[in-house]
Amino acid sequence: MAQQRNMRPESMVIHGGEAPADPHGALVAPLYQTSTFVFPNAETGGQRFAGDADGYIYSRLGNPTVNLLEQRIAALEGMQAGAATATGMGAVAAATMAFLRAGDHVIASDCIYGCSFALFSHLFERFGVQVSFVDMADEAALAAAFQANTRVVFVETPANPHLRIIDLAMVGALCQQQPDVRLIVDNTFMTPLLQQPGNFGADIVVHSATKYLNGHGDVVAGLITGTREDIQLIKMTTLKDMGATISPHDAWLITRGLKTLAIRMEKHCATAAIVADFLKAQPAVEKVYYPGFKDHPGHHLIGTQMRNAGAIIAFELRSGYQAGVAFLNGLEMIKIAVSLGDAESLIQHPASMTHSPLTPEAREKAGISDGLIRLSVGLEHVDDIIHDLSQSFAKAQQI
Ligand code: 7XF
C-alpha cells in the first residue's frame, strides 16, 4: 500500500487498493457475486459477528469485490477508507445521517442536486434536524450560520447544475474552528482526478459513482471516503441498518470503468473547453456557465482547488424556456437525459428535471432560471457535438 501512495492517479485508477487473492492468477479481480459467506465452523461465525475474527459474513456487511472498489476510491481521494453505496443518494444520506440526531443543525450550500435538497429540507425536518441553506460564496454568511448544535456542513462544488464554485479552503478553515463539525463534500462533478476535497479540510467526500467514476451509463451507485473511524461508523450504522449497500456486480463494473477515468476526464475536459467557446459565440445564447472562462467567479480556483474546469456546461437561451424546448427537441446525436459523465453527451432542463424537487423560490435563490440548460459533454468527436448543437440552433431559430 505504501508503494501505491506514490503512484500517479493515472496508475492508481488501475492498480489502487488490494485486490483479493485469486488462486488462478486472474488479471482482473474476480466478481464475488454472492449474498453470503460460509463459515468454516459455528465458532468462527460467532467470532466474526463479534468482531473477534477477520472474514466476510454477508454482502450487506462487506464483500471482497466491493472492498476493492472502496480501497481504490479511498486511495484516489487520498483518504483512509471508503464505503460503496447503492446510489449517490445512498452515499449522501448514509454519510450525513451517521453524524446527526434530533436537535442537530446542518448547514448546506443553497445550490445542490435536487434530491440532496429534498433529503435535507423535507426528510431531515421530519426527524428534528434543522437545515440552513447558505450561499457559501459569501464567507460572512457562512460564518454567521454556525450554531452550537451544527454537526454537518454539506457542500457541492462545482454545484449542480450551473457550476457555482465554492472555495473549499475557506469553508474548511471555518469548519475547523468549530468543535465536532463534519465537512462533507460532494465531489461528483470533478472526480478525485480533478479535485481532492480532503486537501482542503473535507472530513468526508461523497460521489454519485453513477457519473464519471463508472462512466458508462450502466450503473447507479455511490461512494463515500473519510477517516477509518468515520467510515467504520457509517458502515456499522446508516449503511448496515438502512441497507443502501452496493451490489457486487455494480462494484465490479465501476472498478472496470475507473480504469479509464484519467483518459476519459482528459478528453471530456478538452472537448468541453471547445464546446463552451462555441456556445458563447452563439447569438441565441444569453449566458454560458463554465468555470474555464476567465470571467467565471470561480476561475481563480483552477490550478489550486481544481485541476481543470470539468466537462459540464450550463447555458441560458435569450428567448427562454420555449426556445429551450425547441432546441432540445431538435438535437439528433446529443441525448435528452438526466445524469452526466457518460460517453454519450447528455442534455437536460434543470428547472423541470434534476432540480424540480426545489421550490421555485429555492431555485431562484440558487440562481437556476427556467431557461437554464445543462450539457454533459461526452466522448464523441468535438466536431460531431458542435455540428449537432449548430443544426439544432438553426432549426430553433426558424420556429
Ligand atoms: O443517486 P444518484 O447516483 O443519482 O446520485 C445523486 C447525486 C448526488 N450528487 C450529485 C452532485 C448528483 O448530480 C447526483 C445525481 N444527479 C443526476 C443529475 O444531476 O443528472 C441525477 C439525475 S435526476
PDB file of C-alpha atoms in Angstrom, residues 96-331:
ATOM      1  CA  THR A  96     -24.806  12.794   6.644  1.00  0.00           C
ATOM      2  CA  MET A  97     -27.181  10.819   8.862  1.00  0.00           C
ATOM      3  CA  ALA A  98     -24.392   8.898  10.588  1.00  0.00           C
ATOM      4  CA  PHE A  99     -23.429  12.155  12.330  1.00  0.00           C
ATOM      5  CA  LEU A 100     -26.895  13.552  13.080  1.00  0.00           C
ATOM      6  CA  ARG A 101     -29.572  13.137  15.706  1.00  0.00           C
ATOM      7  CA  ALA A 102     -32.780  15.020  16.519  1.00  0.00           C
ATOM      8  CA  GLY A 103     -31.970  18.556  17.670  1.00  0.00           C
ATOM      9  CA  ASP A 104     -28.866  18.902  15.457  1.00  0.00           C
ATOM     10  CA  HIS A 105     -28.288  21.525  12.793  1.00  0.00           C
ATOM     11  CA  VAL A 106     -26.901  21.214   9.243  1.00  0.00           C
ATOM     12  CA  ILE A 107     -25.511  23.947   7.004  1.00  0.00           C
ATOM     13  CA  ALA A 108     -25.884  23.140   3.325  1.00  0.00           C
ATOM     14  CA  SER A 109     -24.894  25.088   0.298  1.00  0.00           C
ATOM     15  CA  ASP A 110     -28.004  26.660  -1.278  1.00  0.00           C
ATOM     16  CA  CYS A 111     -27.237  25.191  -4.675  1.00  0.00           C
ATOM     17  CA  ILE A 112     -27.059  21.401  -4.566  1.00  0.00           C
ATOM     18  CA  TYR A 113     -28.513  18.492  -6.534  1.00  0.00           C
ATOM     19  CA  GLY A 114     -32.332  18.372  -6.264  1.00  0.00           C
ATOM     20  CA  CYS A 115     -32.665  15.151  -4.250  1.00  0.00           C
ATOM     21  CA  SER A 116     -29.944  16.195  -1.763  1.00  0.00           C
ATOM     22  CA  PHE A 117     -32.010  19.341  -1.287  1.00  0.00           C
ATOM     23  CA  ALA A 118     -35.168  17.246  -0.855  1.00  0.00           C
ATOM     24  CA  LEU A 119     -33.471  14.945   1.698  1.00  0.00           C
ATOM     25  CA  PHE A 120     -32.238  17.881   3.771  1.00  0.00           C
ATOM     26  CA  SER A 121     -35.242  20.152   3.515  1.00  0.00           C
ATOM     27  CA  HIS A 122     -38.105  17.662   3.664  1.00  0.00           C
ATOM     28  CA  LEU A 123     -36.917  14.454   5.341  1.00  0.00           C
ATOM     29  CA  PHE A 124     -34.438  15.813   7.884  1.00  0.00           C
ATOM     30  CA  GLU A 125     -37.071  18.196   9.189  1.00  0.00           C
ATOM     31  CA  ARG A 126     -39.340  15.242   9.975  1.00  0.00           C
ATOM     32  CA  PHE A 127     -36.613  13.777  12.179  1.00  0.00           C
ATOM     33  CA  GLY A 128     -35.978  17.020  14.061  1.00  0.00           C
ATOM     34  CA  VAL A 129     -32.834  18.083  12.199  1.00  0.00           C
ATOM     35  CA  GLN A 130     -32.795  21.732  11.208  1.00  0.00           C
ATOM     36  CA  VAL A 131     -31.071  22.824   7.964  1.00  0.00           C
ATOM     37  CA  SER A 132     -29.832  26.275   6.906  1.00  0.00           C
ATOM     38  CA  PHE A 133     -29.241  26.702   3.168  1.00  0.00           C
ATOM     39  CA  VAL A 134     -26.482  29.259   2.733  1.00  0.00           C
ATOM     40  CA  ASP A 135     -24.759  30.952  -0.202  1.00  0.00           C
ATOM     41  CA  MET A 136     -21.282  29.642   0.505  1.00  0.00           C
ATOM     42  CA  ALA A 137     -19.634  32.050  -1.880  1.00  0.00           C
ATOM     43  CA  ASP A 138     -20.354  34.510   0.952  1.00  0.00           C
ATOM     44  CA  GLU A 139     -17.850  33.810   3.752  1.00  0.00           C
ATOM     45  CA  ALA A 140     -19.581  36.123   6.249  1.00  0.00           C
ATOM     46  CA  ALA A 141     -22.952  34.418   5.617  1.00  0.00           C
ATOM     47  CA  LEU A 142     -21.398  31.014   6.214  1.00  0.00           C
ATOM     48  CA  ALA A 143     -19.567  32.132   9.367  1.00  0.00           C
ATOM     49  CA  ALA A 144     -22.838  33.567  10.716  1.00  0.00           C
ATOM     50  CA  ALA A 145     -24.773  30.352  10.008  1.00  0.00           C
ATOM     51  CA  PHE A 146     -22.905  28.181  12.556  1.00  0.00           C
ATOM     52  CA  GLN A 147     -24.817  27.288  15.716  1.00  0.00           C
ATOM     53  CA  ALA A 148     -23.726  25.425  18.836  1.00  0.00           C
ATOM     54  CA  ASN A 149     -25.621  22.367  17.515  1.00  0.00           C
ATOM     55  CA  THR A 150     -24.187  22.438  13.945  1.00  0.00           C
ATOM     56  CA  ARG A 151     -22.808  18.965  13.217  1.00  0.00           C
ATOM     57  CA  VAL A 152     -22.611  18.766   9.414  1.00  0.00           C
ATOM     58  CA  VAL A 153     -21.642  21.232   6.697  1.00  0.00           C
ATOM     59  CA  PHE A 154     -22.526  19.975   3.215  1.00  0.00           C
ATOM     60  CA  VAL A 155     -21.026  21.422   0.040  1.00  0.00           C
ATOM     61  CA  GLU A 156     -21.247  20.589  -3.634  1.00  0.00           C
ATOM     62  CA  THR A 157     -18.608  22.227  -5.846  1.00  0.00           C
ATOM     63  CA  PRO A 158     -18.840  22.796  -8.759  1.00  0.00           C
ATOM     64  CA  ALA A 159     -22.538  22.949  -7.988  1.00  0.00           C
ATOM     65  CA  ASN A 160     -25.143  21.081  -9.979  1.00  0.00           C
ATOM     66  CA  PRO A 161     -26.485  22.438 -12.342  1.00  0.00           C
ATOM     67  CA  HIS A 162     -24.708  25.741 -13.065  1.00  0.00           C
ATOM     68  CA  LEU A 163     -21.152  25.195 -11.824  1.00  0.00           C
ATOM     69  CA  ARG A 164     -21.038  27.671  -8.973  1.00  0.00           C
ATOM     70  CA  ILE A 165     -17.643  27.154  -7.329  1.00  0.00           C
ATOM     71  CA  ILE A 166     -17.148  27.205  -3.584  1.00  0.00           C
ATOM     72  CA  ASP A 167     -13.765  27.915  -2.042  1.00  0.00           C
ATOM     73  CA  LEU A 168     -13.170  24.704  -0.092  1.00  0.00           C
ATOM     74  CA  ALA A 169     -10.135  26.060   1.795  1.00  0.00           C
ATOM     75  CA  MET A 170     -12.292  28.909   3.127  1.00  0.00           C
ATOM     76  CA  VAL A 171     -15.102  26.542   4.146  1.00  0.00           C
ATOM     77  CA  GLY A 172     -12.612  24.032   5.591  1.00  0.00           C
ATOM     78  CA  ALA A 173     -10.936  26.724   7.731  1.00  0.00           C
ATOM     79  CA  LEU A 174     -14.290  27.899   9.122  1.00  0.00           C
ATOM     80  CA  CYS A 175     -15.317  24.307   9.923  1.00  0.00           C
ATOM     81  CA  GLN A 176     -12.045  23.652  11.721  1.00  0.00           C
ATOM     82  CA  GLN A 177     -12.801  26.470  14.161  1.00  0.00           C
ATOM     83  CA  GLN A 178     -15.972  24.650  15.199  1.00  0.00           C
ATOM     84  CA  PRO A 179     -15.993  21.715  17.591  1.00  0.00           C
ATOM     85  CA  ASP A 180     -17.441  18.455  16.309  1.00  0.00           C
ATOM     86  CA  VAL A 181     -18.476  19.535  12.795  1.00  0.00           C
ATOM     87  CA  ARG A 182     -18.031  17.223   9.788  1.00  0.00           C
ATOM     88  CA  LEU A 183     -17.399  18.927   6.447  1.00  0.00           C
ATOM     89  CA  ILE A 184     -18.924  16.681   3.767  1.00  0.00           C
ATOM     90  CA  VAL A 185     -18.162  17.492   0.124  1.00  0.00           C
ATOM     91  CA  ASP A 186     -19.950  16.061  -2.910  1.00  0.00           C
ATOM     92  CA  ASN A 187     -17.173  15.664  -5.480  1.00  0.00           C
ATOM     93  CA  THR A 188     -19.296  14.123  -8.252  1.00  0.00           C
ATOM     94  CA  PHE A 189     -18.697  16.832 -10.880  1.00  0.00           C
ATOM     95  CA  MET A 190     -14.893  16.792 -10.525  1.00  0.00           C
ATOM     96  CA  THR A 191     -13.869  13.234  -9.566  1.00  0.00           C
ATOM     97  CA  PRO A 192     -10.709  12.810  -7.436  1.00  0.00           C
ATOM     98  CA  LEU A 193      -8.620  13.292 -10.576  1.00  0.00           C
ATOM     99  CA  LEU A 194      -9.611  16.958 -10.804  1.00  0.00           C
ATOM    100  CA  GLN A 195     -10.210  17.795  -7.128  1.00  0.00           C
ATOM    101  CA  GLN A 196      -9.404  16.192  -3.772  1.00  0.00           C
ATOM    102  CA  PRO A 197     -11.543  17.937  -1.147  1.00  0.00           C
ATOM    103  CA  GLY A 198      -9.617  16.192   1.658  1.00  0.00           C
ATOM    104  CA  ASN A 199      -6.675  18.506   0.888  1.00  0.00           C
ATOM    105  CA  PHE A 200      -8.845  21.474   1.896  1.00  0.00           C
ATOM    106  CA  GLY A 201     -10.287  20.156   5.134  1.00  0.00           C
ATOM    107  CA  ALA A 202     -13.153  17.919   3.989  1.00  0.00           C
ATOM    108  CA  ASP A 203     -13.723  15.128   6.519  1.00  0.00           C
ATOM    109  CA  ILE A 204     -15.899  13.083   4.182  1.00  0.00           C
ATOM    110  CA  VAL A 205     -16.099  13.046   0.380  1.00  0.00           C
ATOM    111  CA  VAL A 206     -19.155  11.597  -1.369  1.00  0.00           C
ATOM    112  CA  HIS A 207     -19.792  10.744  -5.007  1.00  0.00           C
ATOM    113  CA  SER A 208     -22.548   9.701  -7.282  1.00  0.00           C
ATOM    114  CA  ALA A 209     -20.471   6.923  -8.884  1.00  0.00           C
ATOM    115  CA  THR A 210     -23.267   6.718 -11.468  1.00  0.00           C
ATOM    116  CA  LYS A 211     -21.465   9.551 -13.242  1.00  0.00           C
ATOM    117  CA  TYR A 212     -17.808   9.839 -14.301  1.00  0.00           C
ATOM    118  CA  LEU A 213     -16.433   7.190 -11.929  1.00  0.00           C
ATOM    119  CA  ASN A 214     -18.351   4.419 -13.654  1.00  0.00           C
ATOM    120  CA  GLY A 215     -18.575   6.456 -16.829  1.00  0.00           C
ATOM    121  CA  HIS A 216     -20.589   4.102 -18.988  1.00  0.00           C
ATOM    122  CA  GLY A 217     -24.180   4.877 -18.069  1.00  0.00           C
ATOM    123  CA  ASP A 218     -24.986   1.361 -16.926  1.00  0.00           C
ATOM    124  CA  VAL A 219     -24.823   1.578 -13.120  1.00  0.00           C
ATOM    125  CA  VAL A 220     -26.437   3.667 -10.369  1.00  0.00           C
ATOM    126  CA  ALA A 221     -24.127   3.789  -7.322  1.00  0.00           C
ATOM    127  CA  GLY A 222     -22.396   5.965  -4.753  1.00  0.00           C
ATOM    128  CA  LEU A 223     -19.117   6.163  -2.847  1.00  0.00           C
ATOM    129  CA  ILE A 224     -18.045   7.672   0.473  1.00  0.00           C
ATOM    130  CA  THR A 225     -14.489   8.250   1.719  1.00  0.00           C
ATOM    131  CA  GLY A 226     -13.157   9.504   5.034  1.00  0.00           C
ATOM    132  CA  THR A 227     -11.141   8.514   8.075  1.00  0.00           C
ATOM    133  CA  ARG A 228     -11.095   4.853   9.096  1.00  0.00           C
ATOM    134  CA  GLU A 229     -13.194   5.672  12.175  1.00  0.00           C
ATOM    135  CA  ASP A 230     -15.831   7.680  10.303  1.00  0.00           C
ATOM    136  CA  ILE A 231     -16.191   5.096   7.534  1.00  0.00           C
ATOM    137  CA  GLN A 232     -16.454   2.318  10.107  1.00  0.00           C
ATOM    138  CA  LEU A 233     -19.176   4.295  11.875  1.00  0.00           C
ATOM    139  CA  ILE A 234     -21.084   4.826   8.592  1.00  0.00           C
ATOM    140  CA  LYS A 235     -20.723   1.142   7.652  1.00  0.00           C
ATOM    141  CA  MET A 236     -21.893  -0.049  11.048  1.00  0.00           C
ATOM    142  CA  THR A 237     -24.857   2.357  11.393  1.00  0.00           C
ATOM    143  CA  THR A 238     -26.517   4.066   8.453  1.00  0.00           C
ATOM    144  CA  LEU A 239     -25.221   1.602   5.851  1.00  0.00           C
ATOM    145  CA  LYS A 240     -25.645  -1.660   7.751  1.00  0.00           C
ATOM    146  CA  ASP A 241     -29.014  -0.830   9.249  1.00  0.00           C
ATOM    147  CA  MET A 242     -30.593   1.236   6.467  1.00  0.00           C
ATOM    148  CA  GLY A 243     -29.083  -1.061   3.882  1.00  0.00           C
ATOM    149  CA  ALA A 244     -28.192   1.084   0.848  1.00  0.00           C
ATOM    150  CA  THR A 245     -25.173  -1.108   0.116  1.00  0.00           C
ATOM    151  CA  ILE A 246     -23.983  -1.688  -3.447  1.00  0.00           C
ATOM    152  CA  SER A 247     -24.400  -4.943  -5.381  1.00  0.00           C
ATOM    153  CA  PRO A 248     -21.095  -6.758  -6.048  1.00  0.00           C
ATOM    154  CA  HIS A 249     -21.799  -6.722  -9.789  1.00  0.00           C
ATOM    155  CA  ASP A 250     -22.196  -2.940  -9.820  1.00  0.00           C
ATOM    156  CA  ALA A 251     -18.990  -2.570  -7.793  1.00  0.00           C
ATOM    157  CA  TRP A 252     -17.187  -4.765 -10.324  1.00  0.00           C
ATOM    158  CA  LEU A 253     -18.471  -2.661 -13.230  1.00  0.00           C
ATOM    159  CA  ILE A 254     -17.349   0.575 -11.544  1.00  0.00           C
ATOM    160  CA  THR A 255     -13.887  -0.882 -10.869  1.00  0.00           C
ATOM    161  CA  ARG A 256     -13.715  -1.653 -14.596  1.00  0.00           C
ATOM    162  CA  GLY A 257     -14.979   1.800 -15.572  1.00  0.00           C
ATOM    163  CA  LEU A 258     -12.492   3.511 -13.239  1.00  0.00           C
ATOM    164  CA  LYS A 259      -9.518   2.149 -15.197  1.00  0.00           C
ATOM    165  CA  THR A 260     -10.157   4.650 -17.985  1.00  0.00           C
ATOM    166  CA  LEU A 261     -11.144   7.561 -15.731  1.00  0.00           C
ATOM    167  CA  ALA A 262      -7.924   9.501 -16.289  1.00  0.00           C
ATOM    168  CA  ILE A 263      -8.028   9.386 -20.072  1.00  0.00           C
ATOM    169  CA  ARG A 264     -11.772   9.946 -20.122  1.00  0.00           C
ATOM    170  CA  MET A 265     -11.530  13.059 -17.945  1.00  0.00           C
ATOM    171  CA  GLU A 266      -8.765  14.470 -20.101  1.00  0.00           C
ATOM    172  CA  LYS A 267     -10.855  14.032 -23.232  1.00  0.00           C
ATOM    173  CA  HIS A 268     -14.125  15.220 -21.629  1.00  0.00           C
ATOM    174  CA  CYS A 269     -12.417  18.398 -20.394  1.00  0.00           C
ATOM    175  CA  ALA A 270     -10.596  19.185 -23.656  1.00  0.00           C
ATOM    176  CA  THR A 271     -13.798  18.809 -25.680  1.00  0.00           C
ATOM    177  CA  ALA A 272     -15.835  20.833 -23.174  1.00  0.00           C
ATOM    178  CA  ALA A 273     -13.458  23.804 -23.468  1.00  0.00           C
ATOM    179  CA  ILE A 274     -14.086  23.939 -27.231  1.00  0.00           C
ATOM    180  CA  VAL A 275     -17.844  23.447 -26.858  1.00  0.00           C
ATOM    181  CA  ALA A 276     -18.022  26.215 -24.212  1.00  0.00           C
ATOM    182  CA  ASP A 277     -16.329  28.668 -26.621  1.00  0.00           C
ATOM    183  CA  PHE A 278     -18.709  27.608 -29.372  1.00  0.00           C
ATOM    184  CA  LEU A 279     -21.771  28.168 -27.148  1.00  0.00           C
ATOM    185  CA  LYS A 280     -20.519  31.575 -26.056  1.00  0.00           C
ATOM    186  CA  ALA A 281     -20.326  32.677 -29.683  1.00  0.00           C
ATOM    187  CA  GLN A 282     -23.950  31.723 -30.469  1.00  0.00           C
ATOM    188  CA  PRO A 283     -26.324  34.671 -30.930  1.00  0.00           C
ATOM    189  CA  ALA A 284     -29.160  32.616 -29.389  1.00  0.00           C
ATOM    190  CA  VAL A 285     -27.197  32.089 -26.170  1.00  0.00           C
ATOM    191  CA  GLU A 286     -27.540  34.705 -23.445  1.00  0.00           C
ATOM    192  CA  LYS A 287     -25.038  33.338 -20.943  1.00  0.00           C
ATOM    193  CA  VAL A 288     -22.691  30.355 -20.598  1.00  0.00           C
ATOM    194  CA  TYR A 289     -21.675  28.974 -17.201  1.00  0.00           C
ATOM    195  CA  TYR A 290     -18.269  27.306 -17.498  1.00  0.00           C
ATOM    196  CA  PRO A 291     -15.503  27.692 -14.870  1.00  0.00           C
ATOM    197  CA  GLY A 292     -12.883  27.629 -17.609  1.00  0.00           C
ATOM    198  CA  PHE A 293     -13.870  31.155 -18.668  1.00  0.00           C
ATOM    199  CA  LYS A 294     -11.698  33.876 -17.140  1.00  0.00           C
ATOM    200  CA  ASP A 295     -14.749  35.871 -16.090  1.00  0.00           C
ATOM    201  CA  HIS A 296     -16.298  32.930 -14.170  1.00  0.00           C
ATOM    202  CA  PRO A 297     -16.277  33.853 -10.449  1.00  0.00           C
ATOM    203  CA  GLY A 298     -14.622  30.544  -9.528  1.00  0.00           C
ATOM    204  CA  HIS A 299     -11.986  30.625 -12.266  1.00  0.00           C
ATOM    205  CA  HIS A 300      -9.180  31.651  -9.890  1.00  0.00           C
ATOM    206  CA  LEU A 301      -9.518  28.302  -8.095  1.00  0.00           C
ATOM    207  CA  ILE A 302      -8.474  26.364 -11.191  1.00  0.00           C
ATOM    208  CA  GLY A 303      -4.883  25.371 -10.612  1.00  0.00           C
ATOM    209  CA  THR A 304      -5.233  25.325  -6.816  1.00  0.00           C
ATOM    210  CA  GLN A 305      -8.511  23.689  -5.783  1.00  0.00           C
ATOM    211  CA  MET A 306      -9.381  22.195  -9.183  1.00  0.00           C
ATOM    212  CA  ARG A 307      -7.058  20.831 -11.840  1.00  0.00           C
ATOM    213  CA  ASN A 308      -9.466  21.634 -14.679  1.00  0.00           C
ATOM    214  CA  ALA A 309     -12.836  23.272 -15.303  1.00  0.00           C
ATOM    215  CA  GLY A 310     -14.507  19.904 -15.873  1.00  0.00           C
ATOM    216  CA  ALA A 311     -16.903  19.000 -18.649  1.00  0.00           C
ATOM    217  CA  ILE A 312     -20.344  20.188 -17.570  1.00  0.00           C
ATOM    218  CA  ILE A 313     -21.572  23.396 -19.178  1.00  0.00           C
ATOM    219  CA  ALA A 314     -24.790  25.261 -18.416  1.00  0.00           C
ATOM    220  CA  PHE A 315     -26.283  27.976 -20.574  1.00  0.00           C
ATOM    221  CA  GLU A 316     -29.297  30.231 -20.917  1.00  0.00           C
ATOM    222  CA  LEU A 317     -31.033  30.944 -24.197  1.00  0.00           C
ATOM    223  CA  ARG A 318     -32.084  34.522 -24.949  1.00  0.00           C
ATOM    224  CA  SER A 319     -35.647  33.556 -25.750  1.00  0.00           C
ATOM    225  CA  GLY A 320     -36.236  31.499 -22.586  1.00  0.00           C
ATOM    226  CA  TYR A 321     -37.951  28.196 -21.931  1.00  0.00           C
ATOM    227  CA  GLN A 322     -39.934  27.708 -25.189  1.00  0.00           C
ATOM    228  CA  ALA A 323     -36.831  28.219 -27.293  1.00  0.00           C
ATOM    229  CA  GLY A 324     -35.038  25.803 -24.970  1.00  0.00           C
ATOM    230  CA  VAL A 325     -37.638  23.097 -25.560  1.00  0.00           C
ATOM    231  CA  ALA A 326     -37.386  23.525 -29.342  1.00  0.00           C
ATOM    232  CA  PHE A 327     -33.581  23.462 -29.118  1.00  0.00           C
ATOM    233  CA  LEU A 328     -33.511  20.251 -27.042  1.00  0.00           C
ATOM    234  CA  ASN A 329     -36.061  18.547 -29.298  1.00  0.00           C
ATOM    235  CA  GLY A 330     -34.038  19.474 -32.381  1.00  0.00           C
ATOM    236  CA  LEU A 331     -30.888  17.642 -31.293  1.00  0.00           C
TER     237      LEU A 331
END
